[in-house]
Short mmCIF file of C-alpha atoms and ligand atoms in Angstrom, two decimals:
data_model
loop_
_atom_site.label_atom_id
_atom_site.label_comp_id
_atom_site.label_asym_id
_atom_site.label_seq_id
_atom_site.Cartn_x
_atom_site.Cartn_y
_atom_site.Cartn_z
CA MET F 1 116.17 6.14 92.50
CA ASN F 2 114.02 7.29 95.45
CA ALA F 3 111.25 5.65 97.30
CA ILE F 4 108.71 7.09 95.10
CA ALA F 5 110.22 5.76 91.98
CA GLU F 6 110.87 2.29 93.73
CA HIS F 7 107.19 2.12 94.64
CA LEU F 8 105.96 2.98 91.06
CA ARG F 9 108.34 0.21 89.77
CA ALA F 10 106.98 -2.24 92.16
CA SER F 11 103.30 -1.37 91.45
CA SER F 12 103.65 -1.33 87.75
CA ASN F 13 102.50 -4.15 85.59
CA GLN F 14 105.61 -3.80 83.51
CA GLU F 15 108.97 -5.31 84.27
CA ALA F 16 110.56 -1.96 84.65
CA VAL F 17 109.36 1.68 84.55
CA PRO F 18 111.20 3.33 81.73
CA THR F 19 113.51 6.26 82.62
CA SER F 20 111.74 9.43 81.52
CA LEU F 21 113.62 11.92 79.35
CA PHE F 22 111.76 14.49 81.30
CA GLY F 23 112.13 13.00 84.83
CA LEU F 24 113.87 14.80 87.57
CA PRO F 25 117.37 13.40 88.35
CA ASN F 26 117.01 10.48 90.80
CA ASP F 27 113.34 11.07 91.09
CA THR F 28 110.06 9.58 89.78
CA PRO F 29 109.48 9.19 85.98
CA HIS F 30 106.45 11.03 84.72
CA GLU F 31 103.98 9.33 82.55
CA ARG F 32 103.72 12.06 80.01
CA VAL F 33 105.14 15.67 79.57
CA LEU F 34 103.76 17.76 76.94
CA LEU F 35 105.35 21.07 75.71
CA VAL F 36 103.12 23.27 73.53
CA SER F 37 104.21 26.44 72.00
CA ASP F 38 101.43 28.52 70.29
CA GLU F 39 103.07 31.13 68.03
CA PRO F 40 100.01 33.34 67.25
CA THR F 41 99.23 33.91 71.02
CA GLY F 42 102.77 33.54 72.52
CA MET F 43 101.53 30.87 74.75
CA GLN F 44 104.12 28.36 75.94
CA THR F 45 102.99 25.66 78.43
CA ILE F 46 104.55 22.63 79.96
CA LEU F 47 101.80 20.07 80.94
CA ALA F 48 103.18 17.39 83.17
CA VAL F 49 101.20 14.28 83.88
CA HIS F 50 103.03 12.44 86.70
CA SER F 51 100.67 9.57 87.62
CA THR F 52 97.21 8.43 86.35
CA ALA F 53 97.35 5.44 88.65
CA ARG F 54 94.29 6.65 90.80
CA GLY F 55 92.50 8.35 87.89
CA PRO F 56 93.06 11.40 85.53
CA ALA F 57 95.89 13.71 86.58
CA PHE F 58 94.33 16.68 88.44
CA GLY F 59 96.34 19.77 89.35
CA GLY F 60 96.51 23.47 88.91
CA CYS F 61 98.02 25.72 86.31
CA ARG F 62 100.76 28.15 87.21
CA PHE F 63 101.30 31.45 85.23
CA TRP F 64 104.69 32.68 86.07
CA ASP F 65 107.59 34.68 84.79
CA TYR F 66 110.26 31.99 84.67
CA SER F 67 113.81 33.07 84.15
CA ASP F 68 114.53 30.18 81.81
CA HIS F 69 112.76 27.12 80.36
CA ALA F 70 114.71 24.71 82.58
CA SER F 71 113.22 26.21 85.76
CA ALA F 72 109.67 26.06 84.35
CA LEU F 73 110.28 22.37 83.54
CA THR F 74 111.50 21.67 86.91
CA ASP F 75 108.69 23.48 88.47
CA ALA F 76 106.06 21.57 86.47
CA LEU F 77 107.78 18.20 87.30
CA ARG F 78 108.19 18.94 90.98
CA LEU F 79 104.58 20.20 91.37
CA SER F 80 102.97 17.46 89.38
CA GLN F 81 104.78 14.74 91.52
CA GLY F 82 103.40 16.49 94.67
CA MET F 83 99.94 16.44 93.23
CA SER F 84 100.10 12.60 92.88
CA LEU F 85 100.94 12.50 96.62
CA LYS F 86 98.42 15.04 97.58
CA ASN F 87 95.53 13.50 95.80
CA ALA F 88 96.38 10.08 97.02
CA LEU F 89 96.61 11.18 100.76
CA ALA F 90 93.24 13.06 100.33
CA ASP F 91 91.66 9.73 99.02
CA LEU F 92 90.68 11.55 95.77
CA PRO F 93 90.08 9.38 92.71
CA PHE F 94 92.72 11.27 90.60
CA GLY F 95 96.41 11.04 89.72
CA GLY F 96 98.87 13.93 89.87
CA GLY F 97 99.52 16.52 87.15
CA LYS F 98 100.30 20.27 86.85
CA ALA F 99 100.66 22.72 84.22
CA VAL F 100 102.82 25.80 83.97
CA ILE F 101 102.48 28.69 81.47
CA LEU F 102 105.55 30.78 80.91
CA LYS F 103 104.49 34.39 81.07
CA PRO F 104 105.34 35.97 77.80
CA LYS F 105 108.07 38.71 78.06
CA GLY F 106 106.19 41.39 75.99
CA GLU F 107 102.61 42.38 75.40
CA PHE F 108 100.00 39.59 75.04
CA ASP F 109 96.32 38.97 75.02
CA ARG F 110 95.24 37.09 78.12
CA THR F 111 92.14 35.73 76.76
CA GLN F 112 93.82 34.39 73.68
CA LEU F 113 96.62 33.02 75.66
CA PHE F 114 94.36 31.06 78.04
CA ALA F 115 92.24 29.86 75.00
CA ALA F 116 95.34 28.44 73.57
CA PHE F 117 96.22 26.82 76.92
CA GLY F 118 92.72 25.37 76.90
CA ARG F 119 93.39 23.80 73.74
CA ALA F 120 96.59 22.30 74.92
CA VAL F 121 94.61 20.78 77.92
CA GLN F 122 92.16 19.33 75.53
CA SER F 123 94.75 17.70 73.36
CA LEU F 124 95.55 15.37 76.32
CA GLY F 125 92.06 14.07 75.93
CA GLY F 126 91.19 13.86 79.63
CA ALA F 127 94.34 12.60 81.00
CA TYR F 128 95.00 15.98 82.69
CA ILE F 129 92.41 18.24 84.35
CA THR F 130 93.42 21.74 85.25
CA ALA F 131 92.37 24.41 87.75
CA GLU F 132 93.75 27.69 89.28
CA ASP F 133 97.19 28.02 90.83
CA VAL F 134 99.50 30.84 91.44
CA GLY F 135 99.02 33.58 88.81
CA THR F 136 95.74 32.31 87.50
CA THR F 137 92.19 33.21 88.31
CA THR F 138 88.70 31.94 87.89
CA ALA F 139 88.27 34.26 84.85
CA ASP F 140 91.14 32.49 83.30
CA MET F 141 89.59 29.19 83.96
CA ARG F 142 86.39 30.30 82.26
CA VAL F 143 88.33 31.07 79.20
CA VAL F 144 90.00 27.55 79.38
CA GLN F 145 86.43 26.09 79.70
CA SER F 146 85.63 27.55 76.31
CA GLN F 147 88.03 25.04 74.74
CA THR F 148 87.88 22.00 77.15
CA THR F 149 85.69 20.28 79.79
CA ASN F 150 88.79 19.20 81.54
CA VAL F 151 88.95 22.25 83.82
CA SER F 152 87.61 23.05 87.36
CA GLY F 153 87.70 26.01 89.78
CA ILE F 154 84.85 27.86 88.13
CA PRO F 155 81.81 29.02 90.02
CA ARG F 156 78.96 26.85 88.86
CA ASP F 157 75.42 28.04 88.63
CA GLY F 158 73.36 27.46 91.77
CA ALA F 159 76.21 25.23 93.11
CA PHE F 160 79.59 25.40 95.06
CA GLY F 161 82.78 25.77 93.36
CA GLY F 162 85.05 28.36 92.05
CA ASP F 163 88.25 29.84 93.78
CA PRO F 164 89.78 27.00 95.82
CA SER F 165 91.97 29.26 97.89
CA PRO F 166 89.45 29.73 100.75
CA LYS F 167 89.17 25.92 101.11
CA THR F 168 92.98 25.44 101.02
CA ALA F 169 93.27 28.17 103.69
CA TRP F 170 90.74 26.31 105.95
CA GLY F 171 92.69 23.03 105.62
CA VAL F 172 95.97 24.88 106.66
CA PHE F 173 94.17 26.39 109.58
CA VAL F 174 92.78 23.13 110.92
CA SER F 175 96.13 21.55 110.39
CA ILE F 176 97.76 24.33 112.43
CA ARG F 177 95.18 23.99 115.17
CA MET F 178 95.99 20.21 115.36
CA GLY F 179 99.67 20.70 115.14
CA VAL F 180 99.64 23.27 118.04
CA ARG F 181 97.30 20.92 120.19
CA GLU F 182 99.69 17.94 119.72
CA HIS F 183 103.06 19.41 119.55
CA LEU F 184 102.64 22.40 121.84
CA LYS F 185 99.92 20.91 124.08
CA ARG F 186 98.03 24.25 123.71
CA HIS F 187 94.12 23.70 123.06
CA SER F 188 93.43 27.20 121.81
CA LEU F 189 95.21 29.40 119.27
CA GLU F 190 94.66 32.51 121.30
CA GLY F 191 97.98 34.24 121.75
CA VAL F 192 99.78 31.71 119.61
CA ARG F 193 102.39 33.47 117.40
CA VAL F 194 102.10 32.69 113.69
CA ALA F 195 104.43 34.12 110.95
CA ILE F 196 102.94 34.08 107.61
CA GLN F 197 105.11 34.30 104.45
CA GLY F 198 102.82 35.52 101.64
CA LEU F 199 99.57 37.16 101.87
CA GLY F 200 98.08 35.93 98.58
CA ALA F 201 94.80 34.17 97.98
CA VAL F 202 95.48 31.57 100.66
CA GLY F 203 97.63 33.45 103.02
CA TRP F 204 95.13 36.21 103.40
CA HIS F 205 92.26 33.86 104.17
CA LEU F 206 94.56 32.00 106.67
CA ALA F 207 95.42 35.29 108.29
CA LYS F 208 91.79 36.01 108.85
CA HIS F 209 90.99 32.67 110.42
CA LEU F 210 93.94 32.95 112.72
CA HIS F 211 93.06 36.67 113.61
CA ASP F 212 89.47 35.52 114.31
CA VAL F 213 90.64 33.11 117.05
CA GLY F 214 93.11 35.46 118.72
CA ALA F 215 96.47 34.46 117.11
CA ARG F 216 99.26 36.93 116.94
CA LEU F 217 100.43 37.45 113.40
CA THR F 218 103.70 38.47 111.83
CA VAL F 219 103.62 38.85 108.00
CA ALA F 220 105.73 39.57 104.93
CA ASP F 221 104.92 40.00 101.38
CA ILE F 222 106.43 41.73 98.52
CA ASP F 223 103.25 43.57 97.93
CA THR F 224 103.21 46.52 100.39
CA ASP F 225 99.48 47.20 99.95
CA LYS F 226 98.51 43.81 101.44
CA LEU F 227 101.02 44.34 104.30
CA GLU F 228 99.25 47.68 105.19
CA ARG F 229 95.86 46.03 105.03
CA ALA F 230 97.11 43.22 107.21
CA ARG F 231 98.41 45.79 109.79
CA ALA F 232 95.07 47.66 109.75
CA GLU F 233 92.74 44.62 109.71
CA PHE F 234 94.56 42.02 111.84
CA GLY F 235 97.04 44.15 113.92
CA ALA F 236 99.74 42.15 112.17
CA THR F 237 103.51 43.00 112.75
CA VAL F 238 105.09 43.52 109.38
CA VAL F 239 108.67 42.27 108.59
CA GLY F 240 110.74 42.19 105.52
CA VAL F 241 110.66 39.12 103.06
CA ASN F 242 114.25 38.39 104.14
CA GLU F 243 113.29 38.27 107.81
CA ILE F 244 110.17 36.27 107.94
CA LEU F 245 111.68 32.97 108.05
CA ALA F 246 113.93 33.90 111.00
CA VAL F 247 111.08 35.45 113.12
CA SER F 248 110.68 33.97 116.54
CA CYS F 249 107.24 32.33 116.53
CA ASP F 250 105.31 29.17 117.43
CA VAL F 251 104.20 28.47 113.78
CA LEU F 252 105.68 29.43 110.53
CA ALA F 253 103.22 29.21 107.61
CA PRO F 254 105.05 29.46 104.18
CA CYS F 255 102.36 30.59 101.72
CA ALA F 256 104.29 32.08 98.98
CA LEU F 257 106.38 29.88 96.52
CA GLY F 258 108.17 26.57 97.03
CA ALA F 259 111.58 25.59 98.45
CA ALA F 260 111.48 28.17 101.26
CA ILE F 261 113.09 25.61 103.57
CA HIS F 262 116.68 24.80 102.51
CA ALA F 263 120.06 24.30 103.86
CA GLY F 264 120.63 28.03 103.99
CA THR F 265 117.34 28.86 105.94
CA VAL F 266 117.08 25.94 108.28
CA PRO F 267 119.67 27.10 110.78
CA LYS F 268 118.04 30.44 110.98
CA LEU F 269 114.58 29.17 111.93
CA GLN F 270 112.97 30.19 115.26
CA CYS F 271 109.70 28.43 114.88
CA LYS F 272 108.29 25.27 116.59
CA ILE F 273 105.97 24.13 113.86
CA ILE F 274 105.96 24.76 109.97
CA ALA F 275 102.63 24.39 108.35
CA GLY F 276 101.59 26.34 105.33
CA ALA F 277 100.10 26.31 101.84
CA ALA F 278 103.07 26.68 99.55
CA ASN F 279 103.83 23.58 97.62
CA ASN F 280 107.23 21.86 97.75
CA GLN F 281 108.37 23.80 100.84
CA LEU F 282 111.31 21.46 101.49
CA ALA F 283 114.21 21.95 98.94
CA THR F 284 115.29 18.41 99.63
CA PRO F 285 114.12 15.42 101.80
CA ALA F 286 117.26 16.14 103.93
CA ASP F 287 115.70 19.44 105.11
CA GLY F 288 112.79 17.56 106.54
CA ASP F 289 115.21 15.27 108.50
CA ALA F 290 117.06 18.50 109.75
CA LEU F 291 113.69 20.03 110.90
CA HIS F 292 112.93 16.81 112.86
CA ALA F 293 116.42 16.67 114.39
CA MET F 294 115.98 20.33 115.61
CA GLY F 295 112.47 19.56 117.16
CA VAL F 296 110.58 21.56 114.62
CA LEU F 297 107.34 19.81 113.58
CA TYR F 298 106.95 20.02 109.85
CA LEU F 299 103.42 19.22 108.58
CA PRO F 300 103.91 18.16 105.04
CA ASP F 301 102.60 20.66 102.53
CA TYR F 302 100.73 18.20 100.35
CA LEU F 303 98.88 16.93 103.38
CA VAL F 304 97.81 20.27 104.77
CA ASN F 305 97.07 22.17 101.57
CA ALA F 306 94.71 19.65 99.91
CA GLY F 307 91.62 21.67 100.64
CA GLY F 308 91.69 23.40 97.26
CA ILE F 309 92.04 20.24 95.31
CA ILE F 310 89.37 18.46 97.43
CA SER F 311 87.09 21.48 96.48
CA VAL F 312 87.79 21.42 92.80
CA ALA F 313 87.72 17.67 92.56
CA ARG F 314 84.22 17.68 93.91
CA GLU F 315 83.18 20.50 91.79
CA PHE F 316 84.40 18.58 88.67
CA ARG F 317 82.56 15.57 89.63
CA GLY F 318 79.54 17.53 90.50
CA GLU F 319 79.32 16.23 93.99
CA GLY F 320 77.90 17.52 97.17
CA ALA F 321 77.08 21.07 98.65
CA GLU F 322 79.55 23.58 99.88
CA SER F 323 78.84 22.32 103.60
CA SER F 324 79.98 18.84 102.75
CA VAL F 325 83.16 20.02 100.97
CA MET F 326 84.05 22.04 104.09
CA THR F 327 83.41 18.91 106.11
CA GLU F 328 85.74 16.96 103.83
CA VAL F 329 88.39 19.71 104.04
CA THR F 330 88.19 19.75 107.90
CA ARG F 331 89.07 15.95 107.81
CA ILE F 332 92.52 17.08 106.86
CA GLU F 333 93.07 17.56 110.64
CA ASP F 334 92.38 13.91 111.31
CA ARG F 335 95.11 13.02 108.83
CA VAL F 336 97.41 15.33 110.63
CA PHE F 337 96.50 13.54 113.80
CA GLU F 338 97.07 10.08 112.26
CA LEU F 339 100.34 11.38 110.87
CA LEU F 340 101.67 12.49 114.28
CA ALA F 341 100.58 9.22 115.78
CA ARG F 342 102.59 7.37 113.24
CA VAL F 343 105.61 9.55 113.94
CA ASN F 344 105.31 9.18 117.71
CA LYS F 345 105.17 5.41 117.23
CA GLY F 346 108.70 5.76 115.64
CA GLU F 347 107.77 5.29 111.89
CA GLY F 348 109.92 8.18 110.86
CA THR F 349 110.01 11.96 110.30
CA PRO F 350 106.64 13.61 109.26
CA ALA F 351 107.81 14.16 105.84
CA ARG F 352 108.97 10.58 105.38
CA VAL F 353 105.96 9.11 106.98
CA ALA F 354 103.62 11.08 104.82
CA ASP F 355 105.56 10.08 101.67
CA ALA F 356 105.33 6.32 102.60
CA TRP F 357 101.67 6.84 103.57
CA ALA F 358 100.85 8.53 100.26
CA LEU F 359 102.68 6.09 98.27
CA SER F 360 100.87 3.23 99.81
CA LYS F 361 97.66 4.66 98.22
CA LEU F 362 99.27 5.45 94.85
CA VAL F 363 98.19 2.21 93.23
CA ARG F 364 96.55 1.38 90.02
CA THR F 365 93.12 0.06 90.93
CA GLU F 366 92.11 -1.45 87.55
P1 NAI U 1 99.10 34.00 95.36
O1 NAI U 1 99.81 34.22 94.12
O2 NAI U 1 97.72 34.44 95.43
O3 NAI U 1 99.81 34.46 96.61
C1 NAI U 1 101.36 34.41 96.78
C2 NAI U 1 101.64 35.71 97.54
O4 NAI U 1 103.08 35.46 98.03
C3 NAI U 1 101.54 36.97 96.93
O5 NAI U 1 100.85 38.03 97.73
C4 NAI U 1 102.90 37.26 96.72
O6 NAI U 1 103.16 38.75 96.63
C5 NAI U 1 103.69 36.68 97.80
N1 NAI U 1 105.09 36.50 97.61
C6 NAI U 1 105.72 36.18 96.45
N2 NAI U 1 107.05 36.14 96.75
C7 NAI U 1 107.28 36.36 98.10
C8 NAI U 1 108.22 36.26 98.95
N3 NAI U 1 109.51 36.24 98.57
N4 NAI U 1 108.01 36.68 100.29
C9 NAI U 1 106.89 36.90 100.61
N5 NAI U 1 105.81 36.95 99.88
C10 NAI U 1 105.94 36.64 98.64
O7 NAI U 1 99.11 32.30 95.64
P2 NAI U 1 98.25 31.48 96.44
O8 NAI U 1 97.06 30.95 95.65
O9 NAI U 1 97.89 32.17 97.72
O10 NAI U 1 99.18 30.27 96.68
C11 NAI U 1 100.16 30.37 97.73
C12 NAI U 1 101.04 29.03 97.61
O11 NAI U 1 100.19 27.91 98.01
C13 NAI U 1 101.58 28.62 96.37
O12 NAI U 1 102.85 27.97 96.51
C14 NAI U 1 100.57 27.70 95.82
O13 NAI U 1 101.18 26.81 94.84
C15 NAI U 1 100.15 26.97 97.03
N6 NAI U 1 98.85 26.48 96.94
C16 NAI U 1 97.57 27.20 96.56
C17 NAI U 1 96.52 26.68 96.60
C18 NAI U 1 95.22 27.43 96.29
O14 NAI U 1 94.06 26.97 96.46
N7 NAI U 1 95.35 28.64 95.87
C19 NAI U 1 96.23 25.20 96.70
C20 NAI U 1 97.47 24.35 97.33
C21 NAI U 1 98.69 25.01 97.25
#
């Protein structure tokens, strides 16, 4: 049992936390995992509610072509656990959850499919609130909204809201700025070399922020159109998807999918800082230890990429205006500063200090 599971056991009112049939090996048990198959639409989803200790489980919905059911389940479980830590560290009154929809192999009606997903979300009676993640759009969330109110990430009339990606990108940007200031002792991002893996919804906005302040970009994506645009608009250097992690740079920003940092890639890294949007960047906790030993500053993904959930959580609660959301997202840099202060005091590696910090906030309040 790892530290997260131990903490949950200690903070539970029960004698012991039952081992979950759906739990990851040696990892935290989930409160609830729901598998729904809707034959008429071909929709298959896994809704993972990791923790409702702080409130309803809140986390996005991933729509992905999984190679098999087991990898979809693993993805849902890892992502939902990460949401518990992310929401806790961001001081949000929400627990952690996530949904994955397995992309059908053949033809399908997207509207009908997301309507079926909305019914699955509704069946959890508010224990889980969904929003966008990789492969889903605001249009999909509008369809989900036709079946349940437990959805966010939808532009609201006359108010802020909608696509969380720009907020996520801003949070990553301010984190990079703080990491560069504290770790590299550089007070400007001008001339700082940043390698971005993935120019999607978040990666693109991040590239723009960095370009605007004079950073030098190297980028990789599987979508060649995005690469051409980045070359034209940002003067970015383009490299292959198998090269980006080994690029010599000041900052590596993983903004594609998870587990980019593993035993096979760690020895090849030539960066000084890792800070990006992708969830679950470290394949294992040992990879965080290895980075620390190499002198690479790893800023934990769930700390720096919380801008999107801060935005959709506020939207869901109907709180505040766009400017106040941005102010709250900008506070992520203060948390990065505090994390580095704790690391410098010798509390542990950034990844382990962040885990312990998030866990200390993952408590049932009623
Ligand atoms: P996206 O789907 O818009 O972008 C992902 C990009 O990565 C795409 O352009 C894709 O072509 C590219 N890509 C895929 N495989 C690649 C590879 N092997 N090498 C290089 N590029 C590759 O997704 P989005 O929304 O930008 O999210 C990126 C990451 O950030 C995901 O891990 C997501 O879970 C995470 N995240 C996103 C948030 C958001 O607000 N959208 C919030 C928090 C985390």
